[in-house]
Coordinates of C-alpha atoms and ligand atoms in Angstrom, one line a residue:
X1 CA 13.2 -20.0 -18.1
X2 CA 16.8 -19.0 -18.2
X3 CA 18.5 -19.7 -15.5
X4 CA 22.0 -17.3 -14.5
X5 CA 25.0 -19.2 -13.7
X6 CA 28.0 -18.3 -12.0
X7 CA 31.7 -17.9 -13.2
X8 CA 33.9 -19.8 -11.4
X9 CA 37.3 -20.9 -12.5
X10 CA 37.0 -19.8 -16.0
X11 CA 33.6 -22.1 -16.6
X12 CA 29.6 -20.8 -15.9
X13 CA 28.6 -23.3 -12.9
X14 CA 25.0 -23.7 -11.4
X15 CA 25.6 -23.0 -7.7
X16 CA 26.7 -26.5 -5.3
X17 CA 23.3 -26.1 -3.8
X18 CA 20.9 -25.8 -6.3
X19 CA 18.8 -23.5 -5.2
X20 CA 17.5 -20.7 -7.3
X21 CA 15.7 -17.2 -6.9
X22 CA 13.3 -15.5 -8.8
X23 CA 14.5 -12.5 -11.1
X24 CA 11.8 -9.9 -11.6
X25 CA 11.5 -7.5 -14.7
X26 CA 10.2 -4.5 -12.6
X27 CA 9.0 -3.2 -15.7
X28 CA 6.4 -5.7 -15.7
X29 CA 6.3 -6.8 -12.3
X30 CA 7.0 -10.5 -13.6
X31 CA 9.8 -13.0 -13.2
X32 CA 11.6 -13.6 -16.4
X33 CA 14.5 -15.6 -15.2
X34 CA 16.3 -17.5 -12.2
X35 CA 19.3 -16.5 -10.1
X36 CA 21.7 -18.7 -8.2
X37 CA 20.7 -18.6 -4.4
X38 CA 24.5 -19.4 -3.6
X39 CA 25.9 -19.8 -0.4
X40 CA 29.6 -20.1 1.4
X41 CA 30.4 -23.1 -0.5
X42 CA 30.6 -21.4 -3.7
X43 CA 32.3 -18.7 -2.7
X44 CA 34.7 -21.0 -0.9
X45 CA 35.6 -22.8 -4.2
X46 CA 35.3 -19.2 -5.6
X47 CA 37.4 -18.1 -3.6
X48 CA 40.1 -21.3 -4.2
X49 CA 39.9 -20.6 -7.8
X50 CA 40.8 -16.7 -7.5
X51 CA 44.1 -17.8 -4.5
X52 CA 45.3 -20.3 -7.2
X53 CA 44.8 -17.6 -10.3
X54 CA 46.9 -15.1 -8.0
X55 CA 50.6 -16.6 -8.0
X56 CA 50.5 -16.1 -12.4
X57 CA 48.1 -13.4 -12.8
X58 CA 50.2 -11.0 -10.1
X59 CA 53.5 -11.5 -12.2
X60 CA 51.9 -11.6 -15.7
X61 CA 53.3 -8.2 -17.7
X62 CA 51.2 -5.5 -17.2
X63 CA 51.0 -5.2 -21.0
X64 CA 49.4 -8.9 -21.3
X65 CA 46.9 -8.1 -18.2
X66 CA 46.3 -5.0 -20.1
X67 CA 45.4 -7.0 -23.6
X68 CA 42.6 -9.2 -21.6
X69 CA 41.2 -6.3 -20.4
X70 CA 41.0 -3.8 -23.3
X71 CA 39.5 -7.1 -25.3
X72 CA 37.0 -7.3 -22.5
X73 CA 35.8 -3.5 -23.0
X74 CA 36.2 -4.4 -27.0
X75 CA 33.6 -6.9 -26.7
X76 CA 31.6 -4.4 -24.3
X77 CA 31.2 -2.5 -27.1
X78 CA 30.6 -4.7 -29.5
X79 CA 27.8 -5.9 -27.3
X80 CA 25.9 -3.0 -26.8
X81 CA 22.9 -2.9 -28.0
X82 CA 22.5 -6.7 -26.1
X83 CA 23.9 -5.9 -22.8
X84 CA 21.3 -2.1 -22.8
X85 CA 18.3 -4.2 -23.7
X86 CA 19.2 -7.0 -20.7
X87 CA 20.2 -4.0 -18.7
X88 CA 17.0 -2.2 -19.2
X89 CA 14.9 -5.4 -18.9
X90 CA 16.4 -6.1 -15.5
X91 CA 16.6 -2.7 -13.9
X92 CA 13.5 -1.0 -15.2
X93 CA 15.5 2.5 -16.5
X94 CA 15.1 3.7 -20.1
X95 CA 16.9 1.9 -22.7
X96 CA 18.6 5.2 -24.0
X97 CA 20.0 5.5 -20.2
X98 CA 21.8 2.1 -21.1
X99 CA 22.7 2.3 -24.5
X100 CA 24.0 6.2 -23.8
X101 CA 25.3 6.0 -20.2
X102 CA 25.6 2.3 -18.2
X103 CA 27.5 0.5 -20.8
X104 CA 29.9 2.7 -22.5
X105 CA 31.2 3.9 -19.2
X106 CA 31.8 0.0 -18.1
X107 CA 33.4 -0.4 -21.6
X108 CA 35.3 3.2 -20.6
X109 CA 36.3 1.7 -17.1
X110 CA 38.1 -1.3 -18.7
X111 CA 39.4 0.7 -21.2
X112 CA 40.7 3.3 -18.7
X113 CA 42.6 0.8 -16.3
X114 CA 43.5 -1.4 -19.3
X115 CA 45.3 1.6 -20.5
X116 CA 45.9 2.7 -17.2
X117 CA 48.7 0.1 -15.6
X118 CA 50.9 0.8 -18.8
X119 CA 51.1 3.8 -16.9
X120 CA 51.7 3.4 -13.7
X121 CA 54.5 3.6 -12.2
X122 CA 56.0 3.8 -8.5
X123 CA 58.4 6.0 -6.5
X124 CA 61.9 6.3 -5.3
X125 CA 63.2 8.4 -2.3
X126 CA 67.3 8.8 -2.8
X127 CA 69.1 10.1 0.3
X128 CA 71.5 11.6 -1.4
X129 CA 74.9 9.9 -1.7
X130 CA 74.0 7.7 1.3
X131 CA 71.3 5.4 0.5
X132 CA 68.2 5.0 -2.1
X133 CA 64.5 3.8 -1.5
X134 CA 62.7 2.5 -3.9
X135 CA 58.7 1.5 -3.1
X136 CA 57.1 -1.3 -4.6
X137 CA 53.2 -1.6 -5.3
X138 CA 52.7 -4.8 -5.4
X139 CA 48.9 -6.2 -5.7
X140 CA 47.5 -7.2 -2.9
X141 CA 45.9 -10.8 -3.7
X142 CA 42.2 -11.8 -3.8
X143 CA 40.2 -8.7 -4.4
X144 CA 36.0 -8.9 -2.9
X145 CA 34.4 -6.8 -5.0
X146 CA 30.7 -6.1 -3.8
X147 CA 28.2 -3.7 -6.0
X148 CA 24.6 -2.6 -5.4
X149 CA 21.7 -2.5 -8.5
X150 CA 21.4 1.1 -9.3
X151 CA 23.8 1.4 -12.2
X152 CA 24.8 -2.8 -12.1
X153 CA 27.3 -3.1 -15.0
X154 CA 28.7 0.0 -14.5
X155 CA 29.8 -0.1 -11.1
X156 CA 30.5 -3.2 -11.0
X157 CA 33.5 -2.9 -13.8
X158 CA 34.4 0.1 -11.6
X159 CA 36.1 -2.3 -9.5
X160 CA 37.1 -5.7 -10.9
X161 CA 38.6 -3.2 -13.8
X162 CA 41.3 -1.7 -11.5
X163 CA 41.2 -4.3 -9.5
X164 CA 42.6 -7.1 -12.6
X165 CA 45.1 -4.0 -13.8
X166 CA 46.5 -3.9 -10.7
X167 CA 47.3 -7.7 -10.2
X168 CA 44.7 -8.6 -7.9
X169 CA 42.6 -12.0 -8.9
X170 CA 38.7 -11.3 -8.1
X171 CA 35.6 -13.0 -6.5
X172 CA 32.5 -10.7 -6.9
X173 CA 29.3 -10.2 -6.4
X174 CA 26.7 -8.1 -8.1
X175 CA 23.4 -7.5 -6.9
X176 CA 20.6 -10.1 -6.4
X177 CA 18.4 -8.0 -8.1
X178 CA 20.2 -7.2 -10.8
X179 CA 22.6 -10.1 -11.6
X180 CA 21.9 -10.1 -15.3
X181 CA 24.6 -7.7 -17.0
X182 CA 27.3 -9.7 -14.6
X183 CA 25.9 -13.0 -15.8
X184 CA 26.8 -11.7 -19.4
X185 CA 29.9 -10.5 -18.8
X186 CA 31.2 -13.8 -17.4
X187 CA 30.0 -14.7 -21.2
X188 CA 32.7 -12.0 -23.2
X189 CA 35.2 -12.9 -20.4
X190 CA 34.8 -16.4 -21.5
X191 CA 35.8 -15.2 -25.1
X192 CA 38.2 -13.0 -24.3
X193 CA 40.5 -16.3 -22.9
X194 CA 40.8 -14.4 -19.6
X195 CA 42.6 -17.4 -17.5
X196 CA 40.7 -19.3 -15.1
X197 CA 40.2 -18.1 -11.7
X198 CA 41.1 -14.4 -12.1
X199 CA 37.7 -13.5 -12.3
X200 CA 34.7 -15.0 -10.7
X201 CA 31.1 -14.6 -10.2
X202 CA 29.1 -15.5 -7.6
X203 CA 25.2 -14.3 -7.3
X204 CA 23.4 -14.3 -4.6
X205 CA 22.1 -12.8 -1.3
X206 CA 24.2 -10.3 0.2
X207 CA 24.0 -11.6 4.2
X208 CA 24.6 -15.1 2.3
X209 CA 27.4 -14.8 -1.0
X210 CA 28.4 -11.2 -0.2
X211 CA 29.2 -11.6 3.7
X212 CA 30.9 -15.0 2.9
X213 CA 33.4 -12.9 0.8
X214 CA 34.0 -10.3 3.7
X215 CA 34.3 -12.7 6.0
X216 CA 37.0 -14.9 4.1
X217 CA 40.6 -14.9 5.5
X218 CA 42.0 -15.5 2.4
X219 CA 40.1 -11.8 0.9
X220 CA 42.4 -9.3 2.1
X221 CA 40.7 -6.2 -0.2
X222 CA 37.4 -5.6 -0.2
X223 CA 35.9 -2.7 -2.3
X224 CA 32.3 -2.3 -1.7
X225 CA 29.5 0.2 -3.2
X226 CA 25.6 0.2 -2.1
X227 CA 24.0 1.3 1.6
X228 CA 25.3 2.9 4.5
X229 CA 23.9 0.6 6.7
X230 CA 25.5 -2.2 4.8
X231 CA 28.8 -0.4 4.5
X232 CA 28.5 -0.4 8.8
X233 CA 27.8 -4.4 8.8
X234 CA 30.6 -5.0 6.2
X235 CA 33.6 -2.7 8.3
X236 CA 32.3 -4.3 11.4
X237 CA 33.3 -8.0 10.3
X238 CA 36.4 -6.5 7.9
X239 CA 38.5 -4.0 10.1
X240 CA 38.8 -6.5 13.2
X241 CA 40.7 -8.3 10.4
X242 CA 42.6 -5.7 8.8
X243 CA 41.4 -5.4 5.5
X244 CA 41.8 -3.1 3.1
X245 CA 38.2 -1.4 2.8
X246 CA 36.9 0.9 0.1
X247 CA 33.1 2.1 1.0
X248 CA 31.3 4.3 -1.4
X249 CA 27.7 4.4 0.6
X250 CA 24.3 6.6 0.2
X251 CA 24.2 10.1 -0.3
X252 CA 21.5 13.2 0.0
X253 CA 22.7 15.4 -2.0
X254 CA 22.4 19.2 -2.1
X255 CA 21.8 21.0 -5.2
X256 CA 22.5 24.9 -4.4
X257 CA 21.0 27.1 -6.9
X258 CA 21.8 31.1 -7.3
X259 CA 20.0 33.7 -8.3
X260 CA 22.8 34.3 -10.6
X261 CA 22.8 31.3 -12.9
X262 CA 22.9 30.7 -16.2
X263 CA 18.9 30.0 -15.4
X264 CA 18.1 27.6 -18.6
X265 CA 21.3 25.0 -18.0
X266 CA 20.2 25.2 -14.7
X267 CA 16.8 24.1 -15.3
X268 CA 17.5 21.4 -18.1
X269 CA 20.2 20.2 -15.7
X270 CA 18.7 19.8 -12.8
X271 CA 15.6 18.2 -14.3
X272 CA 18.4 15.0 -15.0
X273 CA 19.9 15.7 -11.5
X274 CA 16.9 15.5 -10.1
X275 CA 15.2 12.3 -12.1
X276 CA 17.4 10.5 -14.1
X277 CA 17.5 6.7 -13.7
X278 CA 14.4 7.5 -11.7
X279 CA 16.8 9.2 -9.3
X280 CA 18.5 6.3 -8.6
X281 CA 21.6 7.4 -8.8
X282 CA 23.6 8.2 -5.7
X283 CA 24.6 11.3 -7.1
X284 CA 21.2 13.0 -8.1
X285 CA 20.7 16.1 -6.0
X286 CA 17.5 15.0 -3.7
X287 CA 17.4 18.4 -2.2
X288 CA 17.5 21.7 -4.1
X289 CA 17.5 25.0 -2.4
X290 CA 17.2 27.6 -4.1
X291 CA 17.9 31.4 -3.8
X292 CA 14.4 33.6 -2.7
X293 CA 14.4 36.0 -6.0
X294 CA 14.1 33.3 -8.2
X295 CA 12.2 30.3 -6.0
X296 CA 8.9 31.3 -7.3
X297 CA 10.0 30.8 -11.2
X298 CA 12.3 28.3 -10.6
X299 CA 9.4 26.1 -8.9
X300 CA 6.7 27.0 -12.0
X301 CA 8.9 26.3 -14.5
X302 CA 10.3 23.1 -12.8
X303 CA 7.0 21.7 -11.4
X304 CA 5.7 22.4 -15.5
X305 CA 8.9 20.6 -16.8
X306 CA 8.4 17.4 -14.5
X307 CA 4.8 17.1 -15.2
X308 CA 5.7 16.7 -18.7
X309 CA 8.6 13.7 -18.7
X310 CA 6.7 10.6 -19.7
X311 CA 6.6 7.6 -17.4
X312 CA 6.9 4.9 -19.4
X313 CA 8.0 1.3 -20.0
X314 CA 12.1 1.1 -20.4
X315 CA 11.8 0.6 -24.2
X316 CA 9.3 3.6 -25.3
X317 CA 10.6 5.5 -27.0
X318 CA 9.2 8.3 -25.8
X319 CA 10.3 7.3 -21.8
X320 CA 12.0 9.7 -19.7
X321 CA 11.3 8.0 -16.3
X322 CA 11.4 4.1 -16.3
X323 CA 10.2 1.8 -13.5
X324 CA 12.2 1.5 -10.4
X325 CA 13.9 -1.6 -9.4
X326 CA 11.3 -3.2 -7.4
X327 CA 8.3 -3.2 -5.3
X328 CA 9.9 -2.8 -1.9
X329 CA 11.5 -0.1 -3.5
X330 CA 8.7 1.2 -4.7
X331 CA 6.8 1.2 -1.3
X332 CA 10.0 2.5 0.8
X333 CA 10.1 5.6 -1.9
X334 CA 6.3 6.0 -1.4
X335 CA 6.2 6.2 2.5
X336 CA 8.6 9.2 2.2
X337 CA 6.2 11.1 0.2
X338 CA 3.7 9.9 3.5
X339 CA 6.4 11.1 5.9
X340 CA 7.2 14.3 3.9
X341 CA 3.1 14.8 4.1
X342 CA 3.4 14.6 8.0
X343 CA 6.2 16.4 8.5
X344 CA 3.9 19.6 6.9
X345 CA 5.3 19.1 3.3
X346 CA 3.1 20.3 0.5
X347 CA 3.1 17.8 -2.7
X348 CA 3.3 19.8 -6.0
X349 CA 3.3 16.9 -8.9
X350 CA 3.4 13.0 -8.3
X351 CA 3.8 11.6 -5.5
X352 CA 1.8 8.2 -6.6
X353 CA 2.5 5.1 -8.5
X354 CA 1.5 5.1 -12.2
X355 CA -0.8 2.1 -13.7
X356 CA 0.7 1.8 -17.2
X357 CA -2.0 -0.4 -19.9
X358 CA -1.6 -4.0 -20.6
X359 CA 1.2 -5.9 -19.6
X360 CA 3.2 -3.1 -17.7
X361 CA -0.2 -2.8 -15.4
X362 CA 1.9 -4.5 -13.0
X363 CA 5.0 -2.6 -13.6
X364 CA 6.5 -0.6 -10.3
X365 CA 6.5 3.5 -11.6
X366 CA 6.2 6.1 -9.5
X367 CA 5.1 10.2 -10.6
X368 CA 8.1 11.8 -10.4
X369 CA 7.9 14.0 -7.3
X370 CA 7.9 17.9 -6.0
X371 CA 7.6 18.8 -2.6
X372 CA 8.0 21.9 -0.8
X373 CA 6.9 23.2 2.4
X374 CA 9.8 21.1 4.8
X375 CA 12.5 22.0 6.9
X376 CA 15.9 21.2 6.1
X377 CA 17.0 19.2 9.5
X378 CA 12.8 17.3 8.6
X379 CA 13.7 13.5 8.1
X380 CA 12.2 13.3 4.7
X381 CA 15.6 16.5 4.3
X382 CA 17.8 14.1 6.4
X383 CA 17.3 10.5 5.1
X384 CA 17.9 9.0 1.4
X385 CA 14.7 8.1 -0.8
X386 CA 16.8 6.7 -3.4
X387 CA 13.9 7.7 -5.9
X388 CA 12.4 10.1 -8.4
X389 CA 11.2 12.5 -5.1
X390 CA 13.1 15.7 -4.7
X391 CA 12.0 18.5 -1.8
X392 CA 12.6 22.3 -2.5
X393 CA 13.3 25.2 -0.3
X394 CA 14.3 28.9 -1.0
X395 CA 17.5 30.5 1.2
X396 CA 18.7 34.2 1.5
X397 CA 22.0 33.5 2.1
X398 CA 25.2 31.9 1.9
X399 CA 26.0 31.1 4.9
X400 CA 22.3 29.8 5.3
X401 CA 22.2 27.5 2.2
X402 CA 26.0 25.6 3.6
X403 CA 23.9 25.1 6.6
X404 CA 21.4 23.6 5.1
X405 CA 23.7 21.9 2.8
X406 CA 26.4 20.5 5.0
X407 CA 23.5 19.2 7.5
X408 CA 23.1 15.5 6.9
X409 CA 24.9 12.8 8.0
X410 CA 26.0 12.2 4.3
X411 CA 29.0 14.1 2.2
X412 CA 28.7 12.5 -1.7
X413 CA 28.3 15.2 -3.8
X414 CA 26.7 18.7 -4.7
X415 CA 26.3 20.3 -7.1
X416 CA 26.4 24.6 -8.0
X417 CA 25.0 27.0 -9.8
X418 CA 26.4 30.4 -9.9
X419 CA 27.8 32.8 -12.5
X420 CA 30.1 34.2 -9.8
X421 CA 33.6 32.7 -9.9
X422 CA 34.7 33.8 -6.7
X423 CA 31.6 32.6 -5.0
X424 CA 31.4 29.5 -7.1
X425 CA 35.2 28.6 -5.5
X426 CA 34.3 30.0 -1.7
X427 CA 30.9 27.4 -1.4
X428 CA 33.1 24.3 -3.3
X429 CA 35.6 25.1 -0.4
X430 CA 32.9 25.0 2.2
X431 CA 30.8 22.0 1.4
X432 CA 31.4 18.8 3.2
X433 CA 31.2 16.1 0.2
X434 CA 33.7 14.6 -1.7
X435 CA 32.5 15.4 -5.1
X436 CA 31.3 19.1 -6.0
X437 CA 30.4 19.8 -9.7
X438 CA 29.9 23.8 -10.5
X439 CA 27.5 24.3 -13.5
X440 CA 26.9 21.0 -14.2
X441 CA 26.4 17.7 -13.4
X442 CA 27.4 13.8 -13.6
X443 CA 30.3 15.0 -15.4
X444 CA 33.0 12.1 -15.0
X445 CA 36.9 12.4 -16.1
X446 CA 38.0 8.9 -14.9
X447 CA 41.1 10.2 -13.6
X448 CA 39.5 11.7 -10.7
X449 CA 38.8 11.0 -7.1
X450 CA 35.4 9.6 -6.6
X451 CA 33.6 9.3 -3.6
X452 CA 32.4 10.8 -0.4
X453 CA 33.3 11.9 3.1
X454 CA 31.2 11.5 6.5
X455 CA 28.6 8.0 6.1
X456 CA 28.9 8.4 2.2
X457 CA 32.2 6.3 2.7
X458 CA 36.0 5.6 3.2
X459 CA 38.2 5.6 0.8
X460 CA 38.2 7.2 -3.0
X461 CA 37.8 5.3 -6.3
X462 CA 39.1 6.2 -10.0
X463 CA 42.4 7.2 -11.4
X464 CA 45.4 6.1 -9.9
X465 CA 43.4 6.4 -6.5
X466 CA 42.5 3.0 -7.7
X467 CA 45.0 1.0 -8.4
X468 CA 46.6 2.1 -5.4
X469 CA 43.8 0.9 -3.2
X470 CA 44.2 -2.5 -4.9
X471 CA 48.3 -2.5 -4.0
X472 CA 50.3 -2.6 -1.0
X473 CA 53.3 -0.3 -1.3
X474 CA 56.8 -1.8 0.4
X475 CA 59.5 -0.1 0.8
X476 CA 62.9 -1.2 0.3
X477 CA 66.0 1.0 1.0
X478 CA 69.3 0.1 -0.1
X479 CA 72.9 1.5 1.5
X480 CA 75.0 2.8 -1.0
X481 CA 78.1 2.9 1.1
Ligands
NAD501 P1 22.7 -2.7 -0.5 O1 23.7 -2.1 0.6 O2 21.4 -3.2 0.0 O3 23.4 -3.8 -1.3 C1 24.6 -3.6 -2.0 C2 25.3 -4.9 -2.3 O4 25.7 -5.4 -1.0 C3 24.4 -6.0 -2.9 O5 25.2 -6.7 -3.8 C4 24.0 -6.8 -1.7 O6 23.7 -8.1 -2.0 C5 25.3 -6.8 -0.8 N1 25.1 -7.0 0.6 C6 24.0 -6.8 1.4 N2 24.2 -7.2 2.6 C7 25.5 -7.6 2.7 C8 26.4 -8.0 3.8 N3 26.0 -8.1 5.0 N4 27.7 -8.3 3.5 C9 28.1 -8.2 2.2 N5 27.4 -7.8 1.2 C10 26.1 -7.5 1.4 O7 22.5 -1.5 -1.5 P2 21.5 -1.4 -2.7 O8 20.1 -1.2 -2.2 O9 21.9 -2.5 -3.7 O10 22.0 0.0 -3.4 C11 21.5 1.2 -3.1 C12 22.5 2.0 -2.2 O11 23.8 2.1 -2.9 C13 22.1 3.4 -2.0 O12 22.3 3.7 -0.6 C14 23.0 4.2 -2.8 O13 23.3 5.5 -2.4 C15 24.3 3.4 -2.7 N6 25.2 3.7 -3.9 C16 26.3 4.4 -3.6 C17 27.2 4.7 -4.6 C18 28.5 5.5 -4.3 O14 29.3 5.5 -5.2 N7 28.6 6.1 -3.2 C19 26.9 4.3 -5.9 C20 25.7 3.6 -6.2 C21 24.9 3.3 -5.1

């Protein structure tokens, strides 16, 4: 069976300890290859490797730093249809998902900050005739970069991209239970001659590898995407030690629908908003409210559209839905549609698992899932699923639905649908998230701020926002007389 290694020092290593977990296809419900079960020790010599790399790769030209990474999302792409299939096969979500979504946009990362630091550039302050500032960014040293399973290439280049651009040398970690993409990009960085130690991998557990790496004295960054709950253990160990911290975290995400809408985007939209990567993304609006003249059609024609997307295994052809990641997953998705029974909700389509024939009969799929019936303060409203399970609700007015909206402890995203410009700007003024998308959805220019405000996070990610995250800017102001 193929067993993952870790990228330390420019070389794929089995971990010091020798001990390895099992990788499950959740497509199959079967293990189809073995994962380091490292511990402090390798991310200590991980972590020796990435101090060393620092000294060169902080002063190397920007254009040279730039050349490793553009080859790096060069051989991305020339590795696509490999890196969807191991990405599929790992994570469970439809092949055309990968091939059309996960892996350009991790070749698109590199390519954006490759390009990026050639354009970078930092300020000056003159005080007239009497003196000049002038503020360095200079990078900040070794970078922990920590990333959860839901989109695992993807987000996980989010960070070491910027993070290499900006100077920094890297230790990450991808997610134990979906280390596979990682594993095979230590491979193309490998062939891309990137020098030893600036990047390394380390798989593993997160109270293990990943709190090792927040825990280190010598990591002074660390930039880290998955739970809320996570994001509290991580800031409670990293701010008593002044780190620089960047937490993207969960989300539970409104999706505000007018009567005024252009009704057919709407629907075709929300149908991905709602379900796509099994609504594993954080972004995917779990909770749609909907305005009263239209509730009635909106849920016929909705509940009809989701009864029809095929559940299927990641390489059908004709899969919509994929499995999701695992069976823990899978139970923790199906006690909400328990608790949303209790708490009075009314289940119009799914809210089982799915059997599929032959060898996916142990494969963890879940119907996607309709309910209506709940209150919006409810827990099933207030908590994050993390799955293909959405609740609906009708509202009369605007003031009612940013109530509803704003009411969670989470602030990722929203999304809007309205014809009316002036009402379309006046609700993206009043929601609390950092991310508000108006007619649309999941649309991404990499320049922007990403991220979220309240327990979705700290900090932003993308564009320049980036890079400057991975610096520290120093001043230095100069007399002239
Ligand atoms: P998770 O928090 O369980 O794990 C994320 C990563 O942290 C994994 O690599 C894990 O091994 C590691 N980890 C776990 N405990 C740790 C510790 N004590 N110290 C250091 N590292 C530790 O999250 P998950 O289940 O992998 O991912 C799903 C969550 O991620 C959802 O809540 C989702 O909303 C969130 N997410 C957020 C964004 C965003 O941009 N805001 C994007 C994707 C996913």
């Amino acid at each position: 069976m193929q067993k993952i290694q870790n990228y330390i020092n420019g070389e794929l290593v089995a971990p010091v300890g020798g001990q390895y977990m099992d990788n499950i296809d959740p497509s199959r419900g079967k293990v189809y290859s073995l994962i380091p079960d490292s511990d402090e020790k390798d991310v200590e010599i991980a972590i020796k490797a990435a101090k060393a790399a620092f000294p060169s790769w902080s002063v190397t030209p920007k254009d040279v730093r730039a050349a490793y990474i553009m080859k790096i999302a060069d051989l991305i792409d020339a590795n696509l249809e490999r890196l969807a299939k191991a990405e599929s096969l790992d994570n469970g979500k439809p092949l055309h998902l990968s091939k059309t979504v996960d892996i350009p946009r991790a070749a698109a990362n590199f390519r954006f900050y490759g390009t990026g630091i050639m354009h970078y550039s930092a300020q000056s302050h003159s005080m007239e005739d009497s003196a000049v500032n002038y503020t360095l960014r200079q990078p900040v040293g070794v970078a922990g970069c920590i990333s959860p399973w839901n989109l695992p290439l993807y987000l996980f280049s989010w960070k070491i991209a910027p993070a290499l651009a900006a100077g920094c040398t890297v230790v990450a970690k991808p997610s134990e239970v979906t280390p596979m993409t990682a594993y095979l990009l230590s491979e193309l960085c490998i062939e891309a001659g990137l020098p030893k130690g600036v990047l390394n991998i380390v798989h593993g557990l997160g109270h293990k590898v990943g709190s090792a790496i927040v825990s280190h004295k010598d990591v002074p960054v660390i930039s880290f995407t998955g739970g809320t709950k996570t994001g509290a253990d991580i800031a409670r160990v990293a701010a008593p030690m002044f780190k620089k911290m960047s937490l993207e975290l969960g989300g539970k995400n409104p999706n505000i629908i007018f009567a005024d809408c252009d009704y057919d985007k709407m629907l075709s939209t929300t149908m991905l908003s709602s379900f796509a990567n099994q609504g594993q993304i954080c972004l995917c609006g779990s909770r749609i409210f909907v305005e009263r003249p239209i509730y009635e059609k909106f849920k016929n024609d909705f509940v009809e559209k989701t009864k029809k997307l095929v559940v299927g295994e990641p390489f059908g052809e004709k899969t919509k839905i994929g499995a999701v990641v695992s069976k823990p997953h899978q139970e923790k998705v199906l006690s909400y549609v328990e608790l949303a029974k209790e708490e009075g909700g009314k289940v119009l389509c799914g809210g089982h698992k799915i059997v599929l024939e032959g060898e996916f009969e142990n494969g963890y799929y879940i119907a996607p899932t309709i309910i209506e019936g709940l209150t919006y303060d409810c827990r099933t409203n207030q908590e994050e699923i993390f799955g293909p399970v959405v609740t609906i609700m009708p509202f009369d007015t605007e003031e009612e639905v940013l109530m509803y909206a704003n009411s969670t402890i989470y602030g990722l995203a929203s999304t809007v649908w309205t014809e009316n410009l002036t009402r379309a700007h006046r609700v993206a003024q009043n929601l609390h998230t950092g991310i508000v998308w108006v007619n649309c959805w999941l649309l991404r220019d990499l320049r922007t701020p990403f991220g979220g405000v309240k327990s979705s996070g700290v900090g932003r990610e993308g564009g320049f926002e980036a890079i400057e995250f991975f610096t520290e800017p120093k001043n230095v102001c100069i007399k002239l007389k």
